[in-house]
Tab-separated table of C-alpha atoms in Angstrom:
chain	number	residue	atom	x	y	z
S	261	UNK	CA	-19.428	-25.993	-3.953
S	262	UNK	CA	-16.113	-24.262	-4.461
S	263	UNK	CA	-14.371	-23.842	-1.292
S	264	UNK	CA	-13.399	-20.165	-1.771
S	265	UNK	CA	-17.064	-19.146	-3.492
S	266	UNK	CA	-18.494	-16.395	-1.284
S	267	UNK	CA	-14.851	-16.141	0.320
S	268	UNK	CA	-14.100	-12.372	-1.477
S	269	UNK	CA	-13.638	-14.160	-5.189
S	270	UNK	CA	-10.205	-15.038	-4.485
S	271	UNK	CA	-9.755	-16.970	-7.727
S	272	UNK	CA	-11.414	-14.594	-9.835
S	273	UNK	CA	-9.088	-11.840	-9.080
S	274	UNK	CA	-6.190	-14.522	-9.160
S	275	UNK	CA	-7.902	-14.906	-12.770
S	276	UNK	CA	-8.444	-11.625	-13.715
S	277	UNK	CA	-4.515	-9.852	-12.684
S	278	UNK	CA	-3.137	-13.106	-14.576
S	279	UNK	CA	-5.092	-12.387	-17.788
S	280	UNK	CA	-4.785	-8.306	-17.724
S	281	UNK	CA	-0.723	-8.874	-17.378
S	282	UNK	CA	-1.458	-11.248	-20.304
S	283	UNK	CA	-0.106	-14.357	-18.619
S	284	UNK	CA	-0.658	-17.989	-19.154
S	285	UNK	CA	-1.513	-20.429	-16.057
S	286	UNK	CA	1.779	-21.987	-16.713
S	287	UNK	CA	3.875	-18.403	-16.963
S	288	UNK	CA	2.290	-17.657	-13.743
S	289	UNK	CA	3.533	-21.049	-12.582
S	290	UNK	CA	6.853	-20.968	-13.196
S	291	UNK	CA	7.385	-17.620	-11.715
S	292	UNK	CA	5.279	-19.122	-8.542
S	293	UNK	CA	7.495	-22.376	-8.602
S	294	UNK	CA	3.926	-24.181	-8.624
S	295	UNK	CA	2.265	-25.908	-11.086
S	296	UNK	CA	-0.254	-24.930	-13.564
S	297	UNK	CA	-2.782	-27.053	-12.482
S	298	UNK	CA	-2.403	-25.431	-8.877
S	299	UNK	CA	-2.836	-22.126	-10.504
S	300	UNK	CA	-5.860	-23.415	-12.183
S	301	UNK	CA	-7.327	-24.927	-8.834
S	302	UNK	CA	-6.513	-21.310	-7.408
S	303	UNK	CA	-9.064	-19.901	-9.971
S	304	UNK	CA	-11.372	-22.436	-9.904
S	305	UNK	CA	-11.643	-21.750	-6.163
S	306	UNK	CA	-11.246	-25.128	-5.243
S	307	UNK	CA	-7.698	-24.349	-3.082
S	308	UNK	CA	-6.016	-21.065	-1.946
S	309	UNK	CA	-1.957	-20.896	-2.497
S	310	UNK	CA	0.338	-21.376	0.582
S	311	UNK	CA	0.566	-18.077	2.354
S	312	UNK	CA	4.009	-17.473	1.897
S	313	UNK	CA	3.136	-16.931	-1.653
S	314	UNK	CA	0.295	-14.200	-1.334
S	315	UNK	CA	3.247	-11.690	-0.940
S	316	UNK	CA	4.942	-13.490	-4.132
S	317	UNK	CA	1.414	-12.901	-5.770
S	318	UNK	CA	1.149	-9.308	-4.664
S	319	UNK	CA	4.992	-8.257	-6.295
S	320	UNK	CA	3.489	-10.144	-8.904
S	321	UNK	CA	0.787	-8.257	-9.850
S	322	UNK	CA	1.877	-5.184	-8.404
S	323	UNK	CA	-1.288	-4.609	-6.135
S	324	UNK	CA	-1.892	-4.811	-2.125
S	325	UNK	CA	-2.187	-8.585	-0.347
S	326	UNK	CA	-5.666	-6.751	0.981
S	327	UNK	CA	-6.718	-6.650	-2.831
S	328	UNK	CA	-6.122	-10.489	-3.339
S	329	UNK	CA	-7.941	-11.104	-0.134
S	330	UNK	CA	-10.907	-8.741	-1.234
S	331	UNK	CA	-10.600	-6.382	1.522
S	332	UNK	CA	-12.198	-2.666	0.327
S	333	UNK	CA	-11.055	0.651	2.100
S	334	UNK	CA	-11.304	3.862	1.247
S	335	UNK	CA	-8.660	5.489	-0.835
S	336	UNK	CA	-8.055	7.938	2.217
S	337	UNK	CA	-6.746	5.150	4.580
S	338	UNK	CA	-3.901	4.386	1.940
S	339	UNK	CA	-2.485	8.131	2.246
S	340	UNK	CA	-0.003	6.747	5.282
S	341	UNK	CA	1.479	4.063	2.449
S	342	UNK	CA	1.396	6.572	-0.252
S	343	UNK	CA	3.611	8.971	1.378
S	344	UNK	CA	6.035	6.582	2.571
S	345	UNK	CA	6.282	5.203	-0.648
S	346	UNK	CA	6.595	8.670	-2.682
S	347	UNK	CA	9.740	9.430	-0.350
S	348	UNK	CA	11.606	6.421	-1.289
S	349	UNK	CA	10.491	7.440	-5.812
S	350	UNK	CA	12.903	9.111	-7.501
S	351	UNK	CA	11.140	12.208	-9.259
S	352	UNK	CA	10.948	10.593	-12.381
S	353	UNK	CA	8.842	7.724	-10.532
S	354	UNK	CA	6.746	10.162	-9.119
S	355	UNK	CA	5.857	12.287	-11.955
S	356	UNK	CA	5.123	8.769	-13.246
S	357	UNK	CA	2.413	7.857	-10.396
S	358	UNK	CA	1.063	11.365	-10.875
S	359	UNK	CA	0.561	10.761	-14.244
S	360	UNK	CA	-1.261	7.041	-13.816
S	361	UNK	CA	-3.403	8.718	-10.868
S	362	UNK	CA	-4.087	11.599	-13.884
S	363	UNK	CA	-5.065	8.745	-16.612
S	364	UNK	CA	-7.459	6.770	-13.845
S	365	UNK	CA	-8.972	10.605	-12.973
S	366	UNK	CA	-9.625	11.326	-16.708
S	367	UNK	CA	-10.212	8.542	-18.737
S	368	UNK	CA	-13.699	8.954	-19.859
S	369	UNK	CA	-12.447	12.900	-20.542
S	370	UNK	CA	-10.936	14.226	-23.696
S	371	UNK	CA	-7.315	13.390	-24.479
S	372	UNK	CA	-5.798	16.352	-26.592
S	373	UNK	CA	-2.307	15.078	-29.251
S	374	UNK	CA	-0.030	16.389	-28.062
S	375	UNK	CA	3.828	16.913	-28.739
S	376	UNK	CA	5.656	13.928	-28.182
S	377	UNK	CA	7.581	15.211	-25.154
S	378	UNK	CA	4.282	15.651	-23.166
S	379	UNK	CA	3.214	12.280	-21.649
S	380	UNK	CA	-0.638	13.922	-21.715
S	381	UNK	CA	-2.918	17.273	-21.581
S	382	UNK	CA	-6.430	16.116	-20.611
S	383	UNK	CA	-8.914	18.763	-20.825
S	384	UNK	CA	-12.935	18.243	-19.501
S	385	UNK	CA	-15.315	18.542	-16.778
S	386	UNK	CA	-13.012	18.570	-14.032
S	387	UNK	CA	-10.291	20.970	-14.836
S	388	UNK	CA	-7.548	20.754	-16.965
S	389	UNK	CA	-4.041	18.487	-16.340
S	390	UNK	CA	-0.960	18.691	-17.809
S	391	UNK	CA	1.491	15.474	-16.933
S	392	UNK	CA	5.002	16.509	-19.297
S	393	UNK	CA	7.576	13.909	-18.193
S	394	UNK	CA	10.436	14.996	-16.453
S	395	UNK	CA	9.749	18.224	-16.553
S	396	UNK	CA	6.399	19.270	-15.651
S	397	UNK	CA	3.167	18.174	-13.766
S	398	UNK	CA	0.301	20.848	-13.942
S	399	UNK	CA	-3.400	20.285	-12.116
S	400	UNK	CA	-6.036	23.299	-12.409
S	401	UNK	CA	-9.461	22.598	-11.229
S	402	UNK	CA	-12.202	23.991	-13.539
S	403	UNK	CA	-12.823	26.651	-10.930
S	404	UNK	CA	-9.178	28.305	-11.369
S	405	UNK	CA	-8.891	27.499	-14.799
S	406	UNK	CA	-11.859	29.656	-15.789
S	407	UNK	CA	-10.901	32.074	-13.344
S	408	UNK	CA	-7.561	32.302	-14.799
S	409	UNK	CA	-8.881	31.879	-18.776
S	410	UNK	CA	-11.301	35.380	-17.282
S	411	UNK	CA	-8.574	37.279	-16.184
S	412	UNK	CA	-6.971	37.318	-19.399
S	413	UNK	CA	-9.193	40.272	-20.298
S	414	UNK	CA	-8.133	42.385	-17.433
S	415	UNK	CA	-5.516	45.031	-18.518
S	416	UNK	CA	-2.817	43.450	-16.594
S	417	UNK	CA	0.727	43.726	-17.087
S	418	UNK	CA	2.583	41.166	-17.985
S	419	UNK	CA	6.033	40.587	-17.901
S	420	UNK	CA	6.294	38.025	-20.533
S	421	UNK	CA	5.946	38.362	-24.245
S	422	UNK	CA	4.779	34.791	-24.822
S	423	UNK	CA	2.210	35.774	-27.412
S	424	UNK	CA	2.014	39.225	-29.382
S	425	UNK	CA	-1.224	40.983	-27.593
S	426	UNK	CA	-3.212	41.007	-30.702
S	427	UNK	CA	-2.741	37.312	-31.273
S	428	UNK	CA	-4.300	36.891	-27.689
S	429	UNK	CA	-6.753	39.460	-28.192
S	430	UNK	CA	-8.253	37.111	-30.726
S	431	UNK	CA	-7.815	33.241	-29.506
S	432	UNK	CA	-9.328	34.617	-26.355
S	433	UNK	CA	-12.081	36.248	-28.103
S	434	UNK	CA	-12.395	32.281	-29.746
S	435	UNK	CA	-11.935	30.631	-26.546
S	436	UNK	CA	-15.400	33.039	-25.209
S	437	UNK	CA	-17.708	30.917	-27.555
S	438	UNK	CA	-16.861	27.759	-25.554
S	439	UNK	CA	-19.606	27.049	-22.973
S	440	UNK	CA	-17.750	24.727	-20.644
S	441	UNK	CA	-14.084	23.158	-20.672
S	442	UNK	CA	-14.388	20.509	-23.288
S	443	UNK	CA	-14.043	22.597	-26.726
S	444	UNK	CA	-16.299	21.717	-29.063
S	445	UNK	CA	-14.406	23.924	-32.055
S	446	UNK	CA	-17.674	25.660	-33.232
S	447	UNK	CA	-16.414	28.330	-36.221
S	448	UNK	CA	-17.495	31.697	-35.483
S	449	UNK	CA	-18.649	34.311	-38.653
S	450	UNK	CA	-16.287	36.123	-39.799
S	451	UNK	CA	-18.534	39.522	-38.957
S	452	UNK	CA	-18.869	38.601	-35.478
S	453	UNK	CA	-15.463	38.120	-34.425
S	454	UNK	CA	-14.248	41.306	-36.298
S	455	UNK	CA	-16.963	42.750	-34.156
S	456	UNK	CA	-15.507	41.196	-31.027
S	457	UNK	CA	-11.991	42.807	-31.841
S	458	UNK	CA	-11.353	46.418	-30.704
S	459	UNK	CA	-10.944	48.540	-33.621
S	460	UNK	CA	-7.230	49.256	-33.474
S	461	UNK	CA	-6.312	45.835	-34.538
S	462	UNK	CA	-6.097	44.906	-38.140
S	463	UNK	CA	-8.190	41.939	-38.145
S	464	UNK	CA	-7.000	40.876	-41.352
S	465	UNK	CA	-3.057	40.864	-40.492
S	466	UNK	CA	-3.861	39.303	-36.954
S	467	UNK	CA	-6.009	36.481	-38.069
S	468	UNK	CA	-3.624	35.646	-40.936
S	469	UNK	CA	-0.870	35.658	-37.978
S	470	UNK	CA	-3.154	33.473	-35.858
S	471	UNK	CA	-3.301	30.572	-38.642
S	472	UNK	CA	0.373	31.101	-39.325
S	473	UNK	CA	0.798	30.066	-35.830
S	474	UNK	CA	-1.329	27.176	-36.190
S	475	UNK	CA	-4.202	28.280	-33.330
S	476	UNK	CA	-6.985	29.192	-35.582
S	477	UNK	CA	-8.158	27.325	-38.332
S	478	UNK	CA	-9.994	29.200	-41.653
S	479	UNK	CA	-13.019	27.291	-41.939
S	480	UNK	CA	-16.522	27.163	-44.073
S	481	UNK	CA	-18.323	29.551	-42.237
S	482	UNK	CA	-15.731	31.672	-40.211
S	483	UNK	CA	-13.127	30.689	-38.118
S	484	UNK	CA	-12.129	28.169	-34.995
S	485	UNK	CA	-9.856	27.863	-32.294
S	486	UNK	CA	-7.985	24.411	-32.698
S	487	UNK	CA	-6.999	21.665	-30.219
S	488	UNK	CA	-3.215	23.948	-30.248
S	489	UNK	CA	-5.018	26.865	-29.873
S	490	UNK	CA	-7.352	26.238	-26.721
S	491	UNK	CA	-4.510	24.718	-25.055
S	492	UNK	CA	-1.839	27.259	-25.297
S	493	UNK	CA	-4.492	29.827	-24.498
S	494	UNK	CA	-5.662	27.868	-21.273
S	495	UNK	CA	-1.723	27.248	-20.370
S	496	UNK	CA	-1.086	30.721	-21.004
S	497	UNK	CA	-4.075	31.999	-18.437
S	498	UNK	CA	-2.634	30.189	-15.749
S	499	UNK	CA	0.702	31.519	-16.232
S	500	UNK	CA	-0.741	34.705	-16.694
S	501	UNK	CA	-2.691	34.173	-13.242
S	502	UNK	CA	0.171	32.638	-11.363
S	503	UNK	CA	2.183	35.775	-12.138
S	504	UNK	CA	-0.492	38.414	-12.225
S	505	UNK	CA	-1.806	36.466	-8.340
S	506	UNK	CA	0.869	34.621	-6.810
S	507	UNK	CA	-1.553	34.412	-3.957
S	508	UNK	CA	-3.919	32.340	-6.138
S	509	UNK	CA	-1.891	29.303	-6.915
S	510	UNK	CA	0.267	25.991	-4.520
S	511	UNK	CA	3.828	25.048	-5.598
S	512	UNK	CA	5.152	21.721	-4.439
S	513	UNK	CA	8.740	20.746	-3.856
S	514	UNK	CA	9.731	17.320	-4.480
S	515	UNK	CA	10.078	15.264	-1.323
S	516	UNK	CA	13.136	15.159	0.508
């Protein structure tokens, strides 16, 4: 019987790290100073490395000695470490963490193109998240974000002319058919939304104005909001709400 079987499944993580950072037993090796065959052994289970390599191994692999050793906690205990550690990142590293803690939160969720200087927009279930490198991390829970998206149809002033108030009028009147977060793009007649618009619009110079934009999309049965469209409408709400209720929203500083 392997001497480390039952003992946390040393080897097998040993195994698994090596293989996900796509190295060879010999790559791993040489960066160890051991051989391959004592990398192999390691997997096997039939040895454990000398101690004063588990913290070689850990830089290695970039994880926690407790992970090679198979000890579990709970995310909450690592809070302590994570702090320390986000005081000595520059901002750049931690919008970078943010981002890989954003990707692990939302990976079964929808993952919108986006421009190429956003990392990632991820839009489901859970809210939406905005990760914009260097320049930009945004998290609103589905709560505020529908809250927000709502409040769009108050008469509030705004102080910003990001969008011409007829355009909005009619994205947000797109944005209503969606049941939950996740967009599903369903067209809408062409009857009901010119019902949905207040009369003192001209539906047909607005929508034409929406397409030119590239929000709405002129499709067989009506029209749809588009993947640009919901997003700049959902990032617009939550300016809209920040400004409109500064009470409503948190603003971190970057550590000192």
């Amino acid at each position: 019987m392997a001497m480390l079987e039952g003992i946390n499944n040393f080897g097998e993580r040993i195994s698994q790290l090596r293989r996900s950072n796509s190295m060879t037993q010999e790559q791993l090796g040489l960066v160890l100073n051991v051989s391959a065959q004592a990398v192999s052994k390691w997997e096997k289970g039939d040895s454990l490395p000398d101690i004063s390599l588990l913290t070689e191994l850990a830089n290695v692999f970039d994880c926690t000695i407790d992970y090679l050793l198979g000890r579990t906690s709970d995310l909450q205990s690592l809070l302590p470490l994570i702090r320390v550690e986000l005081r000595r990142m520059t901002p750049e590293q931690r919008i970078n963490f943010v981002g890989e803690v954003i990707n692990a939160l939302s990976h079964n969720e929808m993952t919108v193109p986006s421009h190429p200087a956003l990392t990632q927009i991820q839009l489901g279930q859970h809210g939406l998240s905005l990760w914009a490198k260097d320049r930009l991390v945004c998290i609103a829970t589905s709560l505020f974000l529908n809250e927000a998206t709502e409040a769009l149809h108050e008469k509030v002033e705004f102080p910003m002319n990001v969008l011409p108030s007829n355009v909005l009028t009619v994205i947000y009147e797109l944005l209503l058919d969606n049941k939950n977060l996740e967009p599903d793009f369903t067209p809408i007649e062409d009857s009901i939304l010119r019902s949905r618009v207040p009369k003192d619009i001209n539906f047909d110079e607005v929508i034409v104005e929406c397409i030119e934009l590239g929000f709405v999309d002129r499709v067989r049965g009506g029209y749809r909001l588009n993947v640009k469209g919901d997003i700049a409408t959902r990032l617009f709400s939550i300016v809209h709400r920040v400004v409109s209720r500064p009470d409503s929203f948190s603003l971190d500083f970057p550590l000192s």
